Amino acid sequence: MTFDGKIEQGDYARLLGTFDLEGFLYAVLLSLLAVVTIFSLGGVVVGLLLKGWNSVVIPVIFISILTGGGAILVFYLRRPGRRARRALQRFPDLLSLASGKVTKFGLVLDDGTIRHWFGPSQLSRSTVSPKGIRVRIDNDARRFLALTDRLFDGYSDAVAEKIVSHWRASTPRTSNDEQNIDLHLWNQLSDRPERAIAFGGLIAVQQSLRSPPMRQIATSETIAMGTSLTMAAFGASWLPAWIRWSFLAYAVYGIFRSAFLWWQYFFGVKSISWDQSGWISDDEIAIRREATGMRVRLDKISKTIVDASSVTMICPGGTICYLHRQQFESDDDWKNTLLTIEAIDSHTMSKPG
């Protein structure tokens, strides 16, 4: 099955749906807020009918307004279009030109700058509907390629389901199985030039935790902590004691939690490692990282950082590629690789100070 076009926000929203974990949590929150609002308003009405106006009615009305407004807000935010917009603010790389092919051997996608490939073991969590194929590309359920029916030349959900079923059946049991399953697609994509320099082996890096998702989590926790502290401090005159103490307890927890998250954001690192292989020629590089890979022209690299024993390349869209000396068979291969990379336009080059 071939496809060609541009993945747009509307495509993402169509395949996002409302029944994933985020949609379920929104539905639960909406239901709780609606129930609290209904019971609060019912209590106000019953109280007015039986006992008339008194001071207790004011905080109950206030709570009803808050929960009712919250229910309306949650209903607005849970719509696929709104959820799609928020997700794509975090993952703008999911919107791009997209041309390629879906086969039982995996997926090849060209976004106009980089040619990507995904092996069957990476695609086993993809789902099919009459609207198109939702291609999961990592552990985050919101990171998926929205290949809707309009992008295909003759889309068939029955054919797509057979392909995805084959991906799931091909999920490897061992690393050797994975290598054999994905090798066919990798060979199709890489098509190594005769004079290209091959590399391969284990990569281990220390990766900073300073990222937009981590900043969003830390900010949300700080806002929640501040809100709880405010409610505990200024709600004394109209909130029951147990509610004030609950707000205060969460605020104390939030202070420590927020401090930890911000420390992680500014100073935290994590160690990650993976096996990769590929080749580099005078004008292109192809890298396979386990069950995914890419092929890109060297002059499309956004930034390159070079030192004596490693090269870090930042590609369009933020993808980071690493090359280490130990991945190359000889010193000559490594030196020639450095010379090739240093031939890139100077605006992409930098050296660690």
PDB file of C-alpha atoms in Angstrom, residues 50-249:
ATOM      1  CA  LEU A  50     -36.780  22.891  53.816  1.00  0.00           C
ATOM      2  CA  LYS A  51     -34.828  25.464  55.854  1.00  0.00           C
ATOM      3  CA  GLY A  52     -34.749  28.626  53.783  1.00  0.00           C
ATOM      4  CA  TRP A  53     -31.736  30.812  53.237  1.00  0.00           C
ATOM      5  CA  ASN A  54     -28.717  30.442  55.555  1.00  0.00           C
ATOM      6  CA  SER A  55     -24.950  31.003  55.445  1.00  0.00           C
ATOM      7  CA  VAL A  56     -24.169  27.382  54.495  1.00  0.00           C
ATOM      8  CA  VAL A  57     -25.787  27.878  51.098  1.00  0.00           C
ATOM      9  CA  ILE A  58     -23.099  30.335  49.898  1.00  0.00           C
ATOM     10  CA  PRO A  59     -20.086  27.949  49.900  1.00  0.00           C
ATOM     11  CA  VAL A  60     -22.224  25.159  48.389  1.00  0.00           C
ATOM     12  CA  ILE A  61     -23.290  27.452  45.543  1.00  0.00           C
ATOM     13  CA  PHE A  62     -19.662  28.480  45.070  1.00  0.00           C
ATOM     14  CA  ILE A  63     -18.568  24.827  44.903  1.00  0.00           C
ATOM     15  CA  SER A  64     -21.361  24.103  42.401  1.00  0.00           C
ATOM     16  CA  ILE A  65     -20.180  26.945  40.177  1.00  0.00           C
ATOM     17  CA  LEU A  66     -16.571  25.728  40.345  1.00  0.00           C
ATOM     18  CA  THR A  67     -17.398  22.089  39.587  1.00  0.00           C
ATOM     19  CA  GLY A  68     -19.909  23.023  36.901  1.00  0.00           C
ATOM     20  CA  GLY A  69     -17.376  25.296  35.226  1.00  0.00           C
ATOM     21  CA  GLY A  70     -14.763  22.563  35.555  1.00  0.00           C
ATOM     22  CA  ALA A  71     -17.102  20.070  33.886  1.00  0.00           C
ATOM     23  CA  ILE A  72     -17.670  22.433  30.966  1.00  0.00           C
ATOM     24  CA  LEU A  73     -13.917  23.043  30.639  1.00  0.00           C
ATOM     25  CA  VAL A  74     -13.107  19.313  30.697  1.00  0.00           C
ATOM     26  CA  PHE A  75     -15.786  18.634  28.071  1.00  0.00           C
ATOM     27  CA  TYR A  76     -14.169  21.309  25.883  1.00  0.00           C
ATOM     28  CA  LEU A  77     -10.625  20.024  26.419  1.00  0.00           C
ATOM     29  CA  ARG A  78     -11.435  16.338  25.799  1.00  0.00           C
ATOM     30  CA  ARG A  79     -12.549  16.899  22.206  1.00  0.00           C
ATOM     31  CA  PRO A  80     -10.154  15.245  19.716  1.00  0.00           C
ATOM     32  CA  GLY A  81      -9.377  18.556  18.006  1.00  0.00           C
ATOM     33  CA  ARG A  82      -8.252  20.220  21.233  1.00  0.00           C
ATOM     34  CA  ARG A  83      -6.329  17.174  22.406  1.00  0.00           C
ATOM     35  CA  ALA A  84      -4.652  16.906  19.014  1.00  0.00           C
ATOM     36  CA  ARG A  85      -3.561  20.547  19.158  1.00  0.00           C
ATOM     37  CA  ARG A  86      -2.005  20.092  22.601  1.00  0.00           C
ATOM     38  CA  ALA A  87      -0.216  16.878  21.632  1.00  0.00           C
ATOM     39  CA  LEU A  88       1.161  18.366  18.429  1.00  0.00           C
ATOM     40  CA  GLN A  89       2.564  21.339  20.320  1.00  0.00           C
ATOM     41  CA  ARG A  90       4.790  18.796  22.053  1.00  0.00           C
ATOM     42  CA  PHE A  91       5.423  16.682  18.957  1.00  0.00           C
ATOM     43  CA  PRO A  92       5.433  18.984  15.917  1.00  0.00           C
ATOM     44  CA  ASP A  93       7.534  16.454  13.983  1.00  0.00           C
ATOM     45  CA  LEU A  94       4.413  14.293  13.581  1.00  0.00           C
ATOM     46  CA  LEU A  95       3.131  16.747  10.962  1.00  0.00           C
ATOM     47  CA  SER A  96       5.120  16.584   7.747  1.00  0.00           C
ATOM     48  CA  LEU A  97       5.174  15.567   4.142  1.00  0.00           C
ATOM     49  CA  ALA A  98       4.701  11.827   3.920  1.00  0.00           C
ATOM     50  CA  SER A  99       5.282   9.554   0.968  1.00  0.00           C
ATOM     51  CA  GLY A 100       6.186   5.910   1.118  1.00  0.00           C
ATOM     52  CA  LYS A 101       4.952   2.376   1.350  1.00  0.00           C
ATOM     53  CA  VAL A 102       3.332   0.095   3.918  1.00  0.00           C
ATOM     54  CA  THR A 103       4.158  -3.590   3.440  1.00  0.00           C
ATOM     55  CA  LYS A 104       4.406  -6.729   5.545  1.00  0.00           C
ATOM     56  CA  PHE A 105       8.130  -5.944   5.883  1.00  0.00           C
ATOM     57  CA  GLY A 106       7.419  -2.629   7.616  1.00  0.00           C
ATOM     58  CA  LEU A 107       7.077   1.040   6.740  1.00  0.00           C
ATOM     59  CA  VAL A 108       9.229   3.392   4.666  1.00  0.00           C
ATOM     60  CA  LEU A 109       8.381   7.101   4.891  1.00  0.00           C
ATOM     61  CA  ASP A 110      10.049  10.077   3.207  1.00  0.00           C
ATOM     62  CA  ASP A 111       9.244  13.444   4.807  1.00  0.00           C
ATOM     63  CA  GLY A 112      11.043  15.484   2.159  1.00  0.00           C
ATOM     64  CA  THR A 113      14.257  15.710   4.194  1.00  0.00           C
ATOM     65  CA  ILE A 114      14.789  12.343   5.864  1.00  0.00           C
ATOM     66  CA  ARG A 115      13.876   8.879   4.674  1.00  0.00           C
ATOM     67  CA  HIS A 116      12.682   6.907   7.698  1.00  0.00           C
ATOM     68  CA  TRP A 117      12.131   3.210   8.094  1.00  0.00           C
ATOM     69  CA  PHE A 118      10.352   1.195  10.767  1.00  0.00           C
ATOM     70  CA  GLY A 119      10.664  -2.562  11.069  1.00  0.00           C
ATOM     71  CA  PRO A 120       7.768  -4.862  12.008  1.00  0.00           C
ATOM     72  CA  SER A 121       8.917  -5.175  15.625  1.00  0.00           C
ATOM     73  CA  GLN A 122       8.591  -1.385  16.005  1.00  0.00           C
ATOM     74  CA  LEU A 123       5.112  -1.323  14.443  1.00  0.00           C
ATOM     75  CA  SER A 124       3.357  -4.123  16.336  1.00  0.00           C
ATOM     76  CA  ARG A 125       1.240  -1.673  18.396  1.00  0.00           C
ATOM     77  CA  SER A 126      -0.211   0.036  15.334  1.00  0.00           C
ATOM     78  CA  THR A 127      -3.994  -0.038  14.885  1.00  0.00           C
ATOM     79  CA  VAL A 128      -6.284  -0.015  11.860  1.00  0.00           C
ATOM     80  CA  SER A 129      -9.692   1.565  11.312  1.00  0.00           C
ATOM     81  CA  PRO A 130     -11.763   2.593   8.295  1.00  0.00           C
ATOM     82  CA  LYS A 131     -10.253   6.062   8.807  1.00  0.00           C
ATOM     83  CA  GLY A 132      -6.671   4.896   8.334  1.00  0.00           C
ATOM     84  CA  ILE A 133      -3.631   3.417  10.099  1.00  0.00           C
ATOM     85  CA  ARG A 134      -2.445   4.759  13.435  1.00  0.00           C
ATOM     86  CA  VAL A 135       1.278   3.917  13.424  1.00  0.00           C
ATOM     87  CA  ARG A 136       2.780   3.934  16.929  1.00  0.00           C
ATOM     88  CA  ILE A 137       6.447   4.919  16.724  1.00  0.00           C
ATOM     89  CA  ASP A 138       7.505   4.801  20.382  1.00  0.00           C
ATOM     90  CA  ASN A 139       6.245   4.112  23.908  1.00  0.00           C
ATOM     91  CA  ASP A 140       4.201   7.320  24.161  1.00  0.00           C
ATOM     92  CA  ALA A 141       0.713   6.527  22.859  1.00  0.00           C
ATOM     93  CA  ARG A 142       0.367  10.088  21.544  1.00  0.00           C
ATOM     94  CA  ARG A 143       3.384   9.727  19.263  1.00  0.00           C
ATOM     95  CA  PHE A 144       1.937   8.117  16.180  1.00  0.00           C
ATOM     96  CA  LEU A 145       1.917   8.721  12.440  1.00  0.00           C
ATOM     97  CA  ALA A 146      -1.618   9.497  11.292  1.00  0.00           C
ATOM     98  CA  LEU A 147      -1.784   7.753   7.925  1.00  0.00           C
ATOM     99  CA  THR A 148      -5.411   8.466   7.118  1.00  0.00           C
ATOM    100  CA  ASP A 149      -7.288   6.964   4.190  1.00  0.00           C
ATOM    101  CA  ARG A 150      -6.984  10.152   2.112  1.00  0.00           C
ATOM    102  CA  LEU A 151      -3.195   9.737   1.889  1.00  0.00           C
ATOM    103  CA  PHE A 152      -3.390   6.289   0.270  1.00  0.00           C
ATOM    104  CA  ASP A 153      -3.866   5.379  -3.330  1.00  0.00           C
ATOM    105  CA  GLY A 154      -6.849   3.079  -2.796  1.00  0.00           C
ATOM    106  CA  TYR A 155      -7.021   2.514   0.964  1.00  0.00           C
ATOM    107  CA  SER A 156      -8.470  -0.769   2.230  1.00  0.00           C
ATOM    108  CA  ASP A 157      -8.825  -1.330   5.955  1.00  0.00           C
ATOM    109  CA  ALA A 158      -9.029  -5.092   5.345  1.00  0.00           C
ATOM    110  CA  VAL A 159      -5.656  -5.094   3.573  1.00  0.00           C
ATOM    111  CA  ALA A 160      -4.200  -2.784   6.217  1.00  0.00           C
ATOM    112  CA  GLU A 161      -5.403  -5.105   8.981  1.00  0.00           C
ATOM    113  CA  LYS A 162      -3.667  -8.061   7.327  1.00  0.00           C
ATOM    114  CA  ILE A 163      -0.419  -6.094   7.144  1.00  0.00           C
ATOM    115  CA  VAL A 164      -0.611  -4.985  10.780  1.00  0.00           C
ATOM    116  CA  SER A 165      -1.470  -8.541  11.836  1.00  0.00           C
ATOM    117  CA  HIS A 166       1.681  -9.688  10.061  1.00  0.00           C
ATOM    118  CA  TRP A 167       3.693  -7.049  11.960  1.00  0.00           C
ATOM    119  CA  ARG A 168       2.321  -8.353  15.249  1.00  0.00           C
ATOM    120  CA  ALA A 169       3.010 -11.968  14.293  1.00  0.00           C
ATOM    121  CA  SER A 170       6.565 -10.966  13.369  1.00  0.00           C
ATOM    122  CA  THR A 171       7.319  -9.483  16.786  1.00  0.00           C
ATOM    123  CA  PRO A 172      10.708 -10.989  17.693  1.00  0.00           C
ATOM    124  CA  ARG A 173      11.306 -13.266  20.651  1.00  0.00           C
ATOM    125  CA  THR A 174      15.057 -12.594  20.720  1.00  0.00           C
ATOM    126  CA  SER A 175      17.415  -9.912  19.453  1.00  0.00           C
ATOM    127  CA  ASN A 176      18.592 -12.279  16.680  1.00  0.00           C
ATOM    128  CA  ASP A 177      14.993 -12.702  15.512  1.00  0.00           C
ATOM    129  CA  GLU A 178      14.612  -8.935  15.399  1.00  0.00           C
ATOM    130  CA  GLN A 179      17.743  -8.553  13.303  1.00  0.00           C
ATOM    131  CA  ASN A 180      16.527 -11.128  10.774  1.00  0.00           C
ATOM    132  CA  ILE A 181      12.977  -9.745  10.598  1.00  0.00           C
ATOM    133  CA  ASP A 182      14.047  -6.146  10.010  1.00  0.00           C
ATOM    134  CA  LEU A 183      17.028  -6.891   7.761  1.00  0.00           C
ATOM    135  CA  HIS A 184      14.939  -7.046   4.566  1.00  0.00           C
ATOM    136  CA  LEU A 185      13.566  -3.541   4.968  1.00  0.00           C
ATOM    137  CA  TRP A 186      16.904  -2.131   6.098  1.00  0.00           C
ATOM    138  CA  ASN A 187      18.607  -3.483   2.983  1.00  0.00           C
ATOM    139  CA  GLN A 188      15.889  -1.929   0.811  1.00  0.00           C
ATOM    140  CA  LEU A 189      16.351   1.471   2.429  1.00  0.00           C
ATOM    141  CA  SER A 190      20.090   1.685   2.973  1.00  0.00           C
ATOM    142  CA  ASP A 191      21.380   0.499  -0.438  1.00  0.00           C
ATOM    143  CA  ARG A 192      24.949   1.156   0.690  1.00  0.00           C
ATOM    144  CA  PRO A 193      27.128   2.894  -1.935  1.00  0.00           C
ATOM    145  CA  GLU A 194      30.316   1.117  -2.932  1.00  0.00           C
ATOM    146  CA  ARG A 195      32.713   3.603  -1.291  1.00  0.00           C
ATOM    147  CA  ALA A 196      30.666   4.258   1.824  1.00  0.00           C
ATOM    148  CA  ILE A 197      32.267   3.608   5.205  1.00  0.00           C
ATOM    149  CA  ALA A 198      30.406   1.110   7.363  1.00  0.00           C
ATOM    150  CA  PHE A 199      30.069   1.348  11.136  1.00  0.00           C
ATOM    151  CA  GLY A 200      28.282  -0.554  13.850  1.00  0.00           C
ATOM    152  CA  GLY A 201      28.235  -1.443  17.529  1.00  0.00           C
ATOM    153  CA  LEU A 202      26.947  -0.342  20.911  1.00  0.00           C
ATOM    154  CA  ILE A 203      26.267   3.320  21.670  1.00  0.00           C
ATOM    155  CA  ALA A 204      26.050   4.540  25.293  1.00  0.00           C
ATOM    156  CA  VAL A 205      25.353   8.185  26.133  1.00  0.00           C
ATOM    157  CA  GLN A 206      24.377  10.354  29.078  1.00  0.00           C
ATOM    158  CA  GLN A 207      21.205  12.187  28.069  1.00  0.00           C
ATOM    159  CA  SER A 208      19.981  15.342  29.801  1.00  0.00           C
ATOM    160  CA  LEU A 209      16.456  15.323  31.213  1.00  0.00           C
ATOM    161  CA  ARG A 210      15.979  18.975  30.216  1.00  0.00           C
ATOM    162  CA  SER A 211      13.135  18.543  27.739  1.00  0.00           C
ATOM    163  CA  PRO A 212       9.724  20.157  27.049  1.00  0.00           C
ATOM    164  CA  PRO A 213       7.776  17.192  28.510  1.00  0.00           C
ATOM    165  CA  MET A 214       9.801  17.313  31.743  1.00  0.00           C
ATOM    166  CA  ARG A 215       9.335  21.092  31.969  1.00  0.00           C
ATOM    167  CA  GLN A 216       5.585  20.680  31.458  1.00  0.00           C
ATOM    168  CA  ILE A 217       5.380  18.083  34.243  1.00  0.00           C
ATOM    169  CA  ALA A 218       7.382  20.262  36.648  1.00  0.00           C
ATOM    170  CA  THR A 219       5.301  23.345  35.813  1.00  0.00           C
ATOM    171  CA  SER A 220       2.016  21.476  36.296  1.00  0.00           C
ATOM    172  CA  GLU A 221       3.159  20.152  39.676  1.00  0.00           C
ATOM    173  CA  THR A 222       4.212  23.646  40.764  1.00  0.00           C
ATOM    174  CA  ILE A 223       0.850  25.140  39.752  1.00  0.00           C
ATOM    175  CA  ALA A 224      -1.019  22.359  41.583  1.00  0.00           C
ATOM    176  CA  MET A 225       1.090  22.959  44.688  1.00  0.00           C
ATOM    177  CA  GLY A 226       0.481  26.726  44.579  1.00  0.00           C
ATOM    178  CA  THR A 227      -3.257  26.231  44.088  1.00  0.00           C
ATOM    179  CA  SER A 228      -3.476  23.841  47.058  1.00  0.00           C
ATOM    180  CA  LEU A 229      -1.485  26.210  49.262  1.00  0.00           C
ATOM    181  CA  THR A 230      -3.744  29.108  48.277  1.00  0.00           C
ATOM    182  CA  MET A 231      -6.894  27.125  49.023  1.00  0.00           C
ATOM    183  CA  ALA A 232      -5.504  26.034  52.396  1.00  0.00           C
ATOM    184  CA  ALA A 233      -4.548  29.597  53.332  1.00  0.00           C
ATOM    185  CA  PHE A 234      -7.555  31.557  52.094  1.00  0.00           C
ATOM    186  CA  GLY A 235     -10.330  28.998  52.302  1.00  0.00           C
ATOM    187  CA  ALA A 236     -10.372  28.919  56.102  1.00  0.00           C
ATOM    188  CA  SER A 237     -13.580  30.903  56.417  1.00  0.00           C
ATOM    189  CA  TRP A 238     -15.802  28.732  54.249  1.00  0.00           C
ATOM    190  CA  LEU A 239     -14.144  25.336  53.689  1.00  0.00           C
ATOM    191  CA  PRO A 240     -14.592  22.434  56.141  1.00  0.00           C
ATOM    192  CA  ALA A 241     -11.494  21.713  58.211  1.00  0.00           C
ATOM    193  CA  TRP A 242     -10.825  18.324  56.616  1.00  0.00           C
ATOM    194  CA  ILE A 243     -10.754  19.859  53.150  1.00  0.00           C
ATOM    195  CA  ARG A 244      -8.324  22.594  54.277  1.00  0.00           C
ATOM    196  CA  TRP A 245      -6.025  20.005  55.839  1.00  0.00           C
ATOM    197  CA  SER A 246      -6.179  17.935  52.647  1.00  0.00           C
ATOM    198  CA  PHE A 247      -5.129  20.961  50.584  1.00  0.00           C
ATOM    199  CA  LEU A 248      -2.330  21.702  53.052  1.00  0.00           C
ATOM    200  CA  ALA A 249      -1.078  18.101  53.007  1.00  0.00           C
TER     201      ALA A 249
END
